[in-house]
Every structure is written in structure tokens, then in C-alpha cells.
């Protein structure tokens, strides 16, 4: 296994990047509660094509043995609706399982950090599914800390809960 090269992606990398996105999507599918749009894959392809030449975002890839084995996206965002401060919104970070724990994830993040720093941003932000322990260990190791937690519940379950509480409390 040759050492991985981590770099900004070009248009020629989009096919390989979409393959890696598919793997990430499969991994995360059990954690999704909102049904994805049917054409989400073509959206991803268009997004990656745009990022390959964007000034407000970057698609990073890791390459080894002649193929793409890692991925990461950074997009300029304003994470707080109360603030105009910009931060790099990081998503789609993925490393092929055969290449994990070799520092490639760190190198992808380093490329995203360089992009953010060149544009005078002071923070990276991202979202992670709560059951994704590997990712949480990875981000925590880098110093990321949870700031907000999204809660969700199905309305039928919630109704049942409220109904049973009400009947318990009825005299
Ligand atoms: C998360 C992920 C990108 C990490 O990539 P990686 O190339 O293996 O990460 P690195 O080798 O740079 O790891 C650096 C450090 O992070 C921590 N870390 C990474 N993966 C870890 C794991 N599974 N368990 C515990 N710690 C972990 C360790 O401290 C590690 O250093 P060490 O190997 O010297 O102990 C990779 O596991 C992955 O692709 N996971 C599936 C996709 C995913 O969940 N993406 C994130 C979505 S938010």
C-alpha cells in the first residue's frame, strides 16, 4: 500500500468521489430518519462538480494506488442565524476502511483547515450522527466539542406518550 496523497479535487475526480459518497451514505443510512430525495445522488454529483472549481468551498480527495480512497467537503457558511461570522462547514469526510487509522482523515482535515485559514475563518463546524462512535472519537481527538444537540421524535409516538401521560394523570 503506497502512501496516500491528499489534495484539492478537480473535475476528473468527481466520479471517484461519488463512489466514496455512496459508501458513506450506506454507512449512515440506518441513522437517517428523513427519507432522502430520489435524485440525491445527482445533486451530490452537481455539488462536487461545482466544488471542484469553487472559491467558496472545496472538495478534498485522498489518492493511493491509483484510486481515490478518501474524501472531504468544506463550504463557507454562517452557522449562527444571530451572527455574520463565517465558518467552514465540513461534511462528507470518509476514508476507505482498508486505509483507516493511518492519518489520512487528519490529512483531509488539514487541507480543509488550510482552505479556511486562507479565507480568514476561525472555526470549522460539522454535524455527526449521535451513534457514529468512530467519527465522534476522530473529531474529539482533533479537539472538536459538541455545541448543539438535535432532538427528534415521531409524532405518532409522541401522541401516544402524551395520551398515556394524560390518562395516568386523569382522576
Ligand atoms: C472518521 C474517519 C474519517 C477517520 O479517518 P482515519 O483516516 O481513520 O483517521 P486518522 O487515521 O486520521 O485518525 C486520527 C485519530 O483519530 C482517532 N480515531 C480515528 N478513528 C477512530 C476510531 N475508529 N476509534 C477511536 N479513535 C479513532 C484516533 O485518535 C486516531 O489516532 P490513532 O490512530 O493514532 O489512535 C473514518 O473512520 C471514516 O471514514 N469513518 C466512516 C465515515 C464517517 O463516519 N465519517 C464522518 C462523518 S461525520
PDB file of C-alpha atoms and ligand atoms in Angstrom:
ATOM      1  CA  UNK A   1       0.000   0.000   0.000  1.00  0.00           C
ATOM      2  CA  UNK A   2       1.526   3.307  -1.148  1.00  0.00           C
ATOM      3  CA  UNK A   3       1.352   6.488   0.896  1.00  0.00           C
ATOM      4  CA  UNK A   4      -1.815   8.490   0.245  1.00  0.00           C
ATOM      5  CA  UNK A   5      -1.693  11.872  -1.481  1.00  0.00           C
ATOM      6  CA  UNK A   6      -4.263  14.349  -0.175  1.00  0.00           C
ATOM      7  CA  UNK A   7      -5.193  17.260  -2.456  1.00  0.00           C
ATOM      8  CA  UNK A   8      -7.930  19.508  -3.770  1.00  0.00           C
ATOM      9  CA  UNK A   9     -10.138  17.592  -6.227  1.00  0.00           C
ATOM     10  CA  UNK A  10     -10.620  18.513  -9.879  1.00  0.00           C
ATOM     11  CA  UNK A  11     -13.458  17.618 -12.235  1.00  0.00           C
ATOM     12  CA  UNK A  12     -11.716  14.321 -13.139  1.00  0.00           C
ATOM     13  CA  UNK A  13     -12.103  13.206  -9.522  1.00  0.00           C
ATOM     14  CA  UNK A  14     -15.884  13.619  -9.344  1.00  0.00           C
ATOM     15  CA  UNK A  15     -16.746  10.018 -10.417  1.00  0.00           C
ATOM     16  CA  UNK A  16     -14.433   8.523  -7.763  1.00  0.00           C
ATOM     17  CA  UNK A  17     -15.684  10.973  -5.136  1.00  0.00           C
ATOM     18  CA  UNK A  18     -19.321   9.974  -5.830  1.00  0.00           C
ATOM     19  CA  UNK A  19     -18.361   6.294  -5.329  1.00  0.00           C
ATOM     20  CA  UNK A  20     -16.942   7.180  -1.889  1.00  0.00           C
ATOM     21  CA  UNK A  21     -20.023   9.274  -1.069  1.00  0.00           C
ATOM     22  CA  UNK A  22     -22.160   6.175  -1.819  1.00  0.00           C
ATOM     23  CA  UNK A  23     -20.152   4.185   0.738  1.00  0.00           C
ATOM     24  CA  UNK A  24     -20.607   6.925   3.340  1.00  0.00           C
ATOM     25  CA  UNK A  25     -24.322   7.113   2.529  1.00  0.00           C
ATOM     26  CA  UNK A  26     -24.707   3.327   3.058  1.00  0.00           C
ATOM     27  CA  UNK A  27     -22.915   3.598   6.413  1.00  0.00           C
ATOM     28  CA  UNK A  28     -25.205   6.421   7.572  1.00  0.00           C
ATOM     29  CA  UNK A  29     -28.483   5.036   6.165  1.00  0.00           C
ATOM     30  CA  UNK A  30     -29.545   3.282   9.398  1.00  0.00           C
ATOM     31  CA  UNK A  31     -29.251   6.590  11.266  1.00  0.00           C
ATOM     32  CA  UNK A  32     -31.398   8.635   8.898  1.00  0.00           C
ATOM     33  CA  UNK A  33     -34.943   9.475   9.926  1.00  0.00           C
ATOM     34  CA  UNK A  34     -35.882  11.704   6.977  1.00  0.00           C
ATOM     35  CA  UNK A  35     -36.299   9.927   3.608  1.00  0.00           C
ATOM     36  CA  UNK A  36     -33.700  11.210   1.104  1.00  0.00           C
ATOM     37  CA  UNK A  37     -34.958  12.792  -2.149  1.00  0.00           C
ATOM     38  CA  UNK A  38     -34.867  10.229  -5.004  1.00  0.00           C
ATOM     39  CA  UNK A  39     -32.398  12.321  -7.019  1.00  0.00           C
ATOM     40  CA  UNK A  40     -29.984  12.963  -4.148  1.00  0.00           C
ATOM     41  CA  UNK A  41     -27.098  11.260  -5.967  1.00  0.00           C
ATOM     42  CA  UNK A  42     -27.344  13.582  -8.953  1.00  0.00           C
ATOM     43  CA  UNK A  43     -27.461  16.503  -6.503  1.00  0.00           C
ATOM     44  CA  UNK A  44     -24.228  15.240  -4.934  1.00  0.00           C
ATOM     45  CA  UNK A  45     -22.579  14.918  -8.344  1.00  0.00           C
ATOM     46  CA  UNK A  46     -23.558  18.508  -9.269  1.00  0.00           C
ATOM     47  CA  UNK A  47     -22.372  19.738  -5.867  1.00  0.00           C
ATOM     48  CA  UNK A  48     -18.979  18.021  -6.290  1.00  0.00           C
ATOM     49  CA  UNK A  49     -18.627  19.380  -9.844  1.00  0.00           C
ATOM     50  CA  UNK A  50     -19.307  22.886  -8.528  1.00  0.00           C
ATOM     51  CA  UNK A  51     -16.869  22.470  -5.612  1.00  0.00           C
ATOM     52  CA  UNK A  52     -14.096  21.293  -7.932  1.00  0.00           C
ATOM     53  CA  UNK A  53     -13.878  24.891  -9.218  1.00  0.00           C
ATOM     54  CA  UNK A  54     -15.420  26.896  -6.360  1.00  0.00           C
ATOM     55  CA  UNK A  55     -13.945  29.781  -4.374  1.00  0.00           C
ATOM     56  CA  UNK A  56     -16.463  29.405  -1.504  1.00  0.00           C
ATOM     57  CA  UNK A  57     -15.889  25.712  -0.976  1.00  0.00           C
ATOM     58  CA  UNK A  58     -13.522  22.811  -1.534  1.00  0.00           C
ATOM     59  CA  UNK A  59     -13.688  19.119  -2.350  1.00  0.00           C
ATOM     60  CA  UNK A  60     -10.660  17.282  -0.939  1.00  0.00           C
ATOM     61  CA  UNK A  61      -9.641  13.786  -2.015  1.00  0.00           C
ATOM     62  CA  UNK A  62      -7.039  11.269  -0.874  1.00  0.00           C
ATOM     63  CA  UNK A  63      -5.477   9.076  -3.553  1.00  0.00           C
ATOM     64  CA  UNK A  64      -3.459   5.888  -3.186  1.00  0.00           C
ATOM     65  CA  UNK A  65      -2.535   3.040  -5.534  1.00  0.00           C
ATOM     66  CA  UNK A  66      -4.151   4.918  -8.434  1.00  0.00           C
ATOM     67  CA  UNK A  67      -7.607   5.368  -6.926  1.00  0.00           C
ATOM     68  CA  UNK A  68      -9.479   7.652  -4.576  1.00  0.00           C
ATOM     69  CA  UNK A  69      -9.616   6.344  -1.017  1.00  0.00           C
ATOM     70  CA  UNK A  70     -10.683   9.421   0.943  1.00  0.00           C
ATOM     71  CA  UNK A  71     -12.978  12.404   0.727  1.00  0.00           C
ATOM     72  CA  UNK A  72     -13.923  15.626   2.493  1.00  0.00           C
ATOM     73  CA  UNK A  73     -16.012  18.706   1.729  1.00  0.00           C
ATOM     74  CA  UNK A  74     -15.699  22.218   3.153  1.00  0.00           C
ATOM     75  CA  UNK A  75     -18.166  25.044   2.404  1.00  0.00           C
ATOM     76  CA  UNK A  76     -18.164  28.637   3.617  1.00  0.00           C
ATOM     77  CA  UNK A  77     -21.191  29.071   5.870  1.00  0.00           C
ATOM     78  CA  UNK A  78     -22.708  31.298   8.542  1.00  0.00           C
ATOM     79  CA  UNK A  79     -23.564  28.727  11.218  1.00  0.00           C
ATOM     80  CA  UNK A  80     -25.397  31.070  13.592  1.00  0.00           C
ATOM     81  CA  UNK A  81     -28.569  32.878  12.496  1.00  0.00           C
ATOM     82  CA  UNK A  82     -27.579  35.541  15.069  1.00  0.00           C
ATOM     83  CA  UNK A  83     -24.164  36.239  13.565  1.00  0.00           C
ATOM     84  CA  UNK A  84     -22.486  37.130  10.279  1.00  0.00           C
ATOM     85  CA  UNK A  85     -19.347  35.263  11.312  1.00  0.00           C
ATOM     86  CA  UNK A  86     -18.318  32.742   8.674  1.00  0.00           C
ATOM     87  CA  UNK A  87     -17.028  29.260   9.445  1.00  0.00           C
ATOM     88  CA  UNK A  88     -16.096  26.309   7.253  1.00  0.00           C
ATOM     89  CA  UNK A  89     -18.925  23.762   7.237  1.00  0.00           C
ATOM     90  CA  UNK A  90     -17.311  20.331   6.920  1.00  0.00           C
ATOM     91  CA  UNK A  91     -19.160  17.285   5.573  1.00  0.00           C
ATOM     92  CA  UNK A  92     -18.737  14.034   3.644  1.00  0.00           C
ATOM     93  CA  UNK A  93     -15.460  13.137   5.393  1.00  0.00           C
ATOM     94  CA  UNK A  94     -14.822   9.492   4.541  1.00  0.00           C
ATOM     95  CA  UNK A  95     -11.814   7.155   4.374  1.00  0.00           C
ATOM     96  CA  UNK A  96     -11.944   3.689   2.738  1.00  0.00           C
ATOM     97  CA  UNK A  97     -11.984   1.105   5.588  1.00  0.00           C
ATOM     98  CA  UNK A  98      -8.735  -0.518   4.308  1.00  0.00           C
ATOM     99  CA  UNK A  99      -6.883   2.798   4.803  1.00  0.00           C
ATOM    100  CA  UNK A 100      -8.173   3.877   8.222  1.00  0.00           C
ATOM    101  CA  UNK A 101      -6.032   4.761  11.258  1.00  0.00           C
ATOM    102  CA  UNK A 102      -3.131   5.799   9.011  1.00  0.00           C
ATOM    103  CA  UNK A 103      -3.591   9.534   9.490  1.00  0.00           C
ATOM    104  CA  UNK A 104      -5.450  10.099   6.187  1.00  0.00           C
ATOM    105  CA  UNK A 105      -8.506  11.562   7.958  1.00  0.00           C
ATOM    106  CA  UNK A 106      -6.201  14.049   9.706  1.00  0.00           C
ATOM    107  CA  UNK A 107      -4.577  14.992   6.375  1.00  0.00           C
ATOM    108  CA  UNK A 108      -8.001  15.625   4.805  1.00  0.00           C
ATOM    109  CA  UNK A 109      -8.919  17.893   7.729  1.00  0.00           C
ATOM    110  CA  UNK A 110      -5.534  19.669   7.426  1.00  0.00           C
ATOM    111  CA  UNK A 111      -6.376  20.525   3.788  1.00  0.00           C
ATOM    112  CA  UNK A 112      -9.784  21.879   4.873  1.00  0.00           C
ATOM    113  CA  UNK A 113      -8.123  23.911   7.637  1.00  0.00           C
ATOM    114  CA  UNK A 114      -5.681  25.458   5.122  1.00  0.00           C
ATOM    115  CA  UNK A 115      -8.631  26.466   2.903  1.00  0.00           C
ATOM    116  CA  UNK A 116     -10.477  28.040   5.878  1.00  0.00           C
ATOM    117  CA  UNK A 117      -7.395  29.849   7.176  1.00  0.00           C
ATOM    118  CA  UNK A 118      -6.653  31.351   3.732  1.00  0.00           C
ATOM    119  CA  UNK A 119     -10.142  32.904   3.879  1.00  0.00           C
ATOM    120  CA  UNK A 120      -9.658  34.237   7.426  1.00  0.00           C
ATOM    121  CA  UNK A 121     -12.205  31.900   9.027  1.00  0.00           C
ATOM    122  CA  UNK A 122     -11.568  30.975  12.642  1.00  0.00           C
ATOM    123  CA  UNK A 123     -13.706  27.865  13.019  1.00  0.00           C
ATOM    124  CA  UNK A 124     -14.780  24.611  11.428  1.00  0.00           C
ATOM    125  CA  UNK A 125     -18.277  23.273  12.144  1.00  0.00           C
ATOM    126  CA  UNK A 126     -19.866  19.928  11.331  1.00  0.00           C
ATOM    127  CA  UNK A 127     -22.718  17.583  12.182  1.00  0.00           C
ATOM    128  CA  UNK A 128     -22.291  13.978  13.217  1.00  0.00           C
ATOM    129  CA  UNK A 129     -24.893  11.245  13.810  1.00  0.00           C
ATOM    130  CA  UNK A 130     -25.036  10.526  17.535  1.00  0.00           C
ATOM    131  CA  UNK A 131     -24.449   6.717  17.155  1.00  0.00           C
ATOM    132  CA  UNK A 132     -21.347   7.222  14.948  1.00  0.00           C
ATOM    133  CA  UNK A 133     -18.795   6.406  17.645  1.00  0.00           C
ATOM    134  CA  UNK A 134     -15.794   6.152  15.285  1.00  0.00           C
ATOM    135  CA  UNK A 135     -16.444   9.615  13.884  1.00  0.00           C
ATOM    136  CA  UNK A 136     -17.041  11.097  17.340  1.00  0.00           C
ATOM    137  CA  UNK A 137     -13.712   9.623  18.529  1.00  0.00           C
ATOM    138  CA  UNK A 138     -11.993  11.065  15.450  1.00  0.00           C
ATOM    139  CA  UNK A 139     -13.441  14.583  15.835  1.00  0.00           C
ATOM    140  CA  UNK A 140     -12.950  14.608  19.607  1.00  0.00           C
ATOM    141  CA  UNK A 141      -9.302  13.616  19.166  1.00  0.00           C
ATOM    142  CA  UNK A 142      -8.920  16.722  16.981  1.00  0.00           C
ATOM    143  CA  UNK A 143     -10.408  18.974  19.670  1.00  0.00           C
ATOM    144  CA  UNK A 144     -13.972  19.339  18.333  1.00  0.00           C
ATOM    145  CA  UNK A 145     -16.626  19.727  21.026  1.00  0.00           C
ATOM    146  CA  UNK A 146     -20.410  19.254  20.780  1.00  0.00           C
ATOM    147  CA  UNK A 147     -22.264  22.574  20.856  1.00  0.00           C
ATOM    148  CA  UNK A 148     -25.894  21.795  19.897  1.00  0.00           C
ATOM    149  CA  UNK A 149     -27.877  18.552  20.001  1.00  0.00           C
ATOM    150  CA  UNK A 150     -30.775  17.906  17.609  1.00  0.00           C
ATOM    151  CA  UNK A 151     -33.681  16.013  19.217  1.00  0.00           C
ATOM    152  CA  UNK A 152     -36.410  14.356  17.159  1.00  0.00           C
ATOM    153  CA  UNK A 153     -39.405  12.074  17.755  1.00  0.00           C
ATOM    154  CA  UNK A 154     -42.105  10.512  15.585  1.00  0.00           C
ATOM    155  CA  UNK A 155     -45.444  12.304  16.026  1.00  0.00           C
ATOM    156  CA  UNK A 156     -47.393   9.027  16.454  1.00  0.00           C
ATOM    157  CA  UNK A 157     -45.048   8.014  19.308  1.00  0.00           C
ATOM    158  CA  UNK A 158     -45.290  11.443  20.855  1.00  0.00           C
ATOM    159  CA  UNK A 159     -49.097  11.426  20.688  1.00  0.00           C
ATOM    160  CA  UNK A 160     -49.157   8.028  22.366  1.00  0.00           C
ATOM    161  CA  UNK A 161     -46.854   9.281  25.107  1.00  0.00           C
ATOM    162  CA  UNK A 162     -48.960  12.395  25.708  1.00  0.00           C
ATOM    163  CA  UNK A 163     -52.182  10.307  25.672  1.00  0.00           C
ATOM    164  CA  UNK A 164     -50.841   7.778  28.194  1.00  0.00           C
ATOM    165  CA  UNK A 165     -49.489  10.540  30.475  1.00  0.00           C
ATOM    166  CA  UNK A 166     -52.887  12.257  30.327  1.00  0.00           C
ATOM    167  CA  UNK A 167     -54.740   9.044  31.195  1.00  0.00           C
ATOM    168  CA  UNK A 168     -52.321   8.369  34.114  1.00  0.00           C
ATOM    169  CA  UNK A 169     -52.992  11.855  35.457  1.00  0.00           C
ATOM    170  CA  UNK A 170     -56.788  11.730  34.993  1.00  0.00           C
ATOM    171  CA  UNK A 171     -58.592  11.496  38.372  1.00  0.00           C
TER     172      UNK A 171
HETATM  173  C1  LIG B   1     -13.800   9.043  10.831  1.00  0.00           C
HETATM  174  C2  LIG B   1     -12.780   8.671   9.747  1.00  0.00           C
HETATM  175  C3  LIG B   1     -12.881   9.676   8.596  1.00  0.00           C
HETATM  176  C4  LIG B   1     -11.365   8.732  10.351  1.00  0.00           C
HETATM  177  O1  LIG B   1     -10.432   8.540   9.299  1.00  0.00           O
HETATM  178  P1  LIG B   1      -8.968   7.912   9.581  1.00  0.00           P
HETATM  179  O2  LIG B   1      -8.145   8.133   8.372  1.00  0.00           O
HETATM  180  O3  LIG B   1      -9.112   6.525  10.062  1.00  0.00           O
HETATM  181  O4  LIG B   1      -8.484   8.844  10.782  1.00  0.00           O
HETATM  182  P2  LIG B   1      -6.970   9.064  11.288  1.00  0.00           P
HETATM  183  O5  LIG B   1      -6.130   7.877  10.956  1.00  0.00           O
HETATM  184  O6  LIG B   1      -6.518  10.387  10.788  1.00  0.00           O
HETATM  185  O7  LIG B   1      -7.251   9.100  12.869  1.00  0.00           O
HETATM  186  C5  LIG B   1      -6.633  10.020  13.692  1.00  0.00           C
HETATM  187  C6  LIG B   1      -7.008   9.779  15.136  1.00  0.00           C
HETATM  188  O8  LIG B   1      -8.430   9.893  15.310  1.00  0.00           O
HETATM  189  C7  LIG B   1      -8.870   8.947  16.319  1.00  0.00           C
HETATM  190  N1  LIG B   1      -9.691   7.906  15.693  1.00  0.00           N
HETATM  191  C8  LIG B   1      -9.937   7.729  14.375  1.00  0.00           C
HETATM  192  N2  LIG B   1     -10.762   6.679  14.177  1.00  0.00           N
HETATM  193  C9  LIG B   1     -11.040   6.177  15.396  1.00  0.00           C
HETATM  194  C10 LIG B   1     -11.830   5.073  15.849  1.00  0.00           C
HETATM  195  N3  LIG B   1     -12.492   4.276  14.994  1.00  0.00           N
HETATM  196  N4  LIG B   1     -11.902   4.837  17.181  1.00  0.00           N
HETATM  197  C11 LIG B   1     -11.232   5.619  18.064  1.00  0.00           C
HETATM  198  N5  LIG B   1     -10.443   6.676  17.684  1.00  0.00           N
HETATM  199  C12 LIG B   1     -10.359   6.947  16.382  1.00  0.00           C
HETATM  200  C13 LIG B   1      -7.601   8.316  16.869  1.00  0.00           C
HETATM  201  O9  LIG B   1      -7.139   9.135  17.926  1.00  0.00           O
HETATM  202  C14 LIG B   1      -6.664   8.423  15.670  1.00  0.00           C
HETATM  203  O10 LIG B   1      -5.308   8.383  16.028  1.00  0.00           O
HETATM  204  P3  LIG B   1      -4.577   6.946  16.246  1.00  0.00           P
HETATM  205  O11 LIG B   1      -4.932   6.095  15.049  1.00  0.00           O
HETATM  206  O12 LIG B   1      -3.133   7.322  16.329  1.00  0.00           O
HETATM  207  O13 LIG B   1      -5.148   6.381  17.507  1.00  0.00           O
HETATM  208  C15 LIG B   1     -13.016   7.220   9.250  1.00  0.00           C
HETATM  209  O14 LIG B   1     -13.127   6.355  10.359  1.00  0.00           O
HETATM  210  C16 LIG B   1     -14.259   7.065   8.399  1.00  0.00           C
HETATM  211  O15 LIG B   1     -14.226   7.265   7.195  1.00  0.00           O
HETATM  212  N6  LIG B   1     -15.377   6.689   9.029  1.00  0.00           N
HETATM  213  C17 LIG B   1     -16.610   6.469   8.286  1.00  0.00           C
HETATM  214  C18 LIG B   1     -17.209   7.755   7.748  1.00  0.00           C
HETATM  215  C19 LIG B   1     -17.567   8.731   8.844  1.00  0.00           C
HETATM  216  O16 LIG B   1     -18.127   8.367   9.864  1.00  0.00           O
HETATM  217  N7  LIG B   1     -17.247   9.994   8.567  1.00  0.00           N
HETATM  218  C20 LIG B   1     -17.508  11.080   9.488  1.00  0.00           C
HETATM  219  C21 LIG B   1     -18.875  11.602   9.316  1.00  0.00           C
HETATM  220  S1  LIG B   1     -19.183  12.944  10.474  1.00  0.00           S
END
